C-alpha atoms as one frame of an Amber mdcrd trajectory, in Angstrom:
protein
  -0.366  -0.395   0.139   1.163   3.777  -0.928  -0.442   6.999  -1.011  -0.099
   9.209  -3.822  -1.069  13.037  -4.449  -3.558  12.846  -7.302  -2.844  15.832
 -10.127  -5.527  14.225 -12.339  -8.383  13.896 -10.373 -10.684  11.503 -13.140
  -9.064   8.082 -11.625 -10.891   9.261  -8.117 -14.084   9.718  -9.673 -15.661
   6.067  -9.526 -14.445   5.661  -6.018 -15.752   8.745  -4.568 -19.181   8.050
  -6.117 -19.241   5.359  -3.356 -19.633   8.291  -0.914 -21.211  10.118  -3.126
 -23.829   8.429  -5.239 -25.111  11.808  -6.583 -21.689  12.773  -8.047 -21.816
  14.818 -11.171 -21.030  12.942 -14.706 -17.074  12.776 -15.267 -16.999  15.643
 -17.078 -18.704  18.040 -14.679 -16.948  16.204 -12.181 -13.495  17.186 -13.539
 -14.681  20.917 -13.905 -15.810  21.221 -10.159 -12.698  19.188  -9.011 -10.414
  21.555 -10.972 -12.676  24.748  -9.628 -11.586  23.434  -6.449  -8.307  22.734
  -7.110  -7.887  26.044  -7.417  -9.152  27.023  -3.912  -6.462  24.652  -2.547
  -8.245  21.111  -3.058  -6.279  18.326  -2.562  -6.685  14.822  -3.629  -4.968
  11.658  -2.313  -5.159   8.279  -3.030  -3.890   4.877  -1.068  -3.178   2.634
  -3.791  -3.191  -1.377  -3.453  -0.791  -4.072  -4.384  -1.286  -3.620  -7.985
  -1.174   0.178  -8.047  -4.870   0.427  -7.960  -6.617   3.118  -6.263  -8.436
   1.483  -3.283  -9.673   4.379  -1.462  -9.238   8.656  -1.671  -9.442  11.587
   0.582  -9.930  15.353   0.091  -8.877  17.672   1.972  -8.044  21.402   2.044
  -6.246  24.234   4.634  -7.868  27.036   5.894  -8.156  29.773   8.855 -10.823
  30.950  10.661 -11.549  31.970  14.419 -13.033  29.004  15.590 -10.193  26.552
  14.373  -7.097  29.174  13.591  -4.862  27.222  10.957  -7.183  23.825  10.100
  -7.579  21.123   7.625 -10.732  20.213   6.694 -11.108  16.646   5.181 -14.193
  16.809   2.939 -14.022  13.258   1.244 -12.532   9.963   2.917 -13.693   6.809
   1.045 -12.312   3.035   0.376 -13.975   0.493  -2.051 -15.971  -1.938  -0.399
 -13.858  -4.769  -1.683 -10.644  -2.639  -0.094 -12.258  -2.001   3.316 -10.949
  -3.197   6.581  -7.313  -3.654   5.069  -5.915  -0.170   6.597  -6.126   2.026
   3.969  -8.355   4.534   5.432  -5.476   4.977   8.491  -2.885   5.125   5.884
  -4.798   8.229   4.445  -5.465   9.879   8.079  -1.604   8.829   8.945  -0.450
  10.631   5.575  -2.825  14.018   6.666  -1.644  13.622  10.262   2.011  14.327
   9.069   0.798  16.717   6.252  -0.925  18.877   8.721   2.384  18.623  10.923
   4.241  19.702   8.080   1.965  22.907   7.203   1.956  24.024  11.033  -1.501
  23.590  11.009  -2.945  22.961  14.499  -6.589  20.993  13.851  -7.971  18.722
  11.268 -11.454  18.480  11.218 -14.065  16.647   9.052 -18.101  15.854   9.053
 -19.930  12.603   8.765 -23.354  11.354   8.256 -24.638  10.054  11.176 -25.155
   6.321   9.652 -21.755   5.913   9.054 -21.048   3.925  12.315 -17.726   2.064
  10.809 -16.326   5.457   9.794 -16.806   6.956  12.978 -15.056   4.159  15.296
 -12.302   4.655  12.757 -12.066   8.404  13.474 -12.344   8.008  16.694  -9.790
   5.203  16.875  -7.673   7.841  15.547  -8.032  10.130  17.840 -11.141  12.388
  16.270 -13.670  13.637  19.074 -17.150  14.939  18.260 -16.712  18.226  19.940
 -20.160  20.086  18.391 -22.991  18.884  16.083 -22.875  20.246  12.500 -26.468
  22.196  11.176 -27.238  22.844   7.642 -30.626  23.868   5.980 -31.393  24.513
   2.268 -31.055  28.431   1.348 -35.339  29.474   1.630 -36.435  30.678  -1.604
 -37.146  34.012  -2.087
């Protein structure tokens, strides 16, 4: 298993669809990914023994009054056939090292309330649940 930063995000599209089934078709996805990359989004992959992508993590850095200099994990997913083989932990370890390298004080992520296996992984790697995240659609005018 090895970790690689992906300059071309198209290879991650089928893996990200596991987490986000409503993900845009490939060309739309590529255009949005390029916009996100221009704003600092980075995508890394955990490769299996054959060099195939088994898991991906997408993240960005920022600054806020609430968190200071932070790293936010937008996407973290492992293909079903590759789960429980250490890919998510390897990605999270790489992100920890990158956050240290960048002098970042905190790493954040949100996770759907029904993703219990993911929650166990996050808690097992030092994440805590310090707050609840609320959202709502923008009211129509």
